[in-house]
Amino acid sequence: MRMKSNQLAHLIKKRRSELKISQRSLNSMMGWSNVNGQTICNIERGLQQLPPRMINKLSCAIMVSRDEIVDLMISDYKYNLMNEIVK
């Protein structure tokens, strides 16, 4: 089984840690209603993708440029797509 690329997930987790923001707090900052931070947790674990419409909110919340987030999303997608093609 090949590993999935989760560069965006690692960036989110790293920035949350640097900014001392809990998953629950980031979840709230993103406007998601599940109070336990489950959506952010799932994104960080690679179980769920960041909806493209949320890029701006995430960019502001973790103080990372939109371009960097988009670049990581594209890079993750390409990596995972290439691994599927090779199977």
Coordinates of C-alpha atoms in Angstrom, one line a residue:
M1 CA 0.0 0.0 0.0
R2 CA 1.4 3.4 -1.0
M3 CA 1.4 6.3 1.3
K4 CA -0.7 9.3 0.6
S5 CA 0.8 12.7 0.5
N6 CA -0.5 15.1 3.1
Q7 CA 1.7 18.1 2.9
L8 CA -1.3 20.4 3.6
A9 CA -2.3 18.4 6.6
H10 CA 1.2 18.7 8.0
L11 CA 1.3 22.4 7.4
I12 CA -2.1 22.9 9.2
K13 CA -0.9 20.9 12.2
K14 CA 2.4 22.7 12.3
R15 CA 0.9 26.1 12.1
R16 CA -1.8 25.3 14.7
S17 CA 1.0 24.2 17.1
E18 CA 3.1 27.3 16.4
L19 CA 0.1 29.5 17.0
K20 CA -1.1 27.5 20.0
I21 CA -4.5 27.0 18.4
S22 CA -6.5 23.8 19.3
Q23 CA -8.3 21.8 16.7
R24 CA -11.6 22.9 18.4
S25 CA -10.6 26.6 18.1
L26 CA -9.5 26.3 14.5
N27 CA -12.7 24.4 13.7
S28 CA -14.7 27.3 15.1
M29 CA -12.6 29.9 13.3
M30 CA -13.4 28.1 10.0
G31 CA -17.1 28.3 10.8
W32 CA -17.7 24.6 11.2
S33 CA -20.5 23.7 13.6
N34 CA -19.1 20.5 15.1
V35 CA -17.7 21.8 18.3
N36 CA -15.2 19.0 19.0
G37 CA -12.9 20.0 16.1
Q38 CA -13.6 16.8 14.2
T39 CA -13.4 18.4 10.8
I40 CA -9.9 19.8 11.4
C41 CA -8.9 16.5 13.0
N42 CA -10.1 14.6 9.9
I43 CA -8.2 17.0 7.5
E44 CA -5.0 16.6 9.5
R45 CA -5.3 12.8 9.5
G46 CA -5.9 12.8 5.7
L47 CA -9.5 11.4 6.1
Q48 CA -11.1 14.5 4.6
Q49 CA -10.0 17.2 2.2
L50 CA -10.2 20.9 2.7
P51 CA -13.1 22.2 0.7
P52 CA -11.7 24.7 -1.8
R53 CA -14.2 27.4 -0.7
M54 CA -12.5 27.3 2.7
I55 CA -9.0 28.2 1.5
N56 CA -9.4 31.9 2.3
K57 CA -10.6 31.3 5.9
L58 CA -7.8 28.8 6.5
S59 CA -5.2 31.2 5.1
C60 CA -6.3 33.9 7.5
A61 CA -6.7 31.5 10.5
I62 CA -3.2 30.0 10.3
M63 CA -1.5 33.0 8.7
V64 CA -0.3 31.3 5.6
S65 CA -0.8 32.6 2.0
R66 CA -3.6 31.3 -0.1
D67 CA -1.0 30.4 -2.8
E68 CA 0.9 28.2 -0.4
I69 CA -2.2 26.3 0.6
V70 CA -3.3 25.9 -3.1
D71 CA 0.2 24.8 -4.1
L72 CA 0.2 22.1 -1.3
M73 CA -3.3 21.0 -2.3
I74 CA -2.2 20.6 -5.9
S75 CA 1.0 18.8 -5.0
D76 CA -0.9 16.4 -2.7
Y77 CA -3.4 15.7 -5.5
K78 CA -0.7 15.1 -8.1
Y79 CA 1.2 12.8 -5.8
N80 CA -1.9 10.8 -4.9
L81 CA -3.1 10.7 -8.6
M82 CA 0.3 9.4 -9.8
N83 CA 0.3 6.7 -7.2
E84 CA -3.2 5.6 -8.3
I85 CA -2.0 5.4 -11.9
V86 CA 1.0 3.3 -11.0
K87 CA -1.1 0.7 -9.2

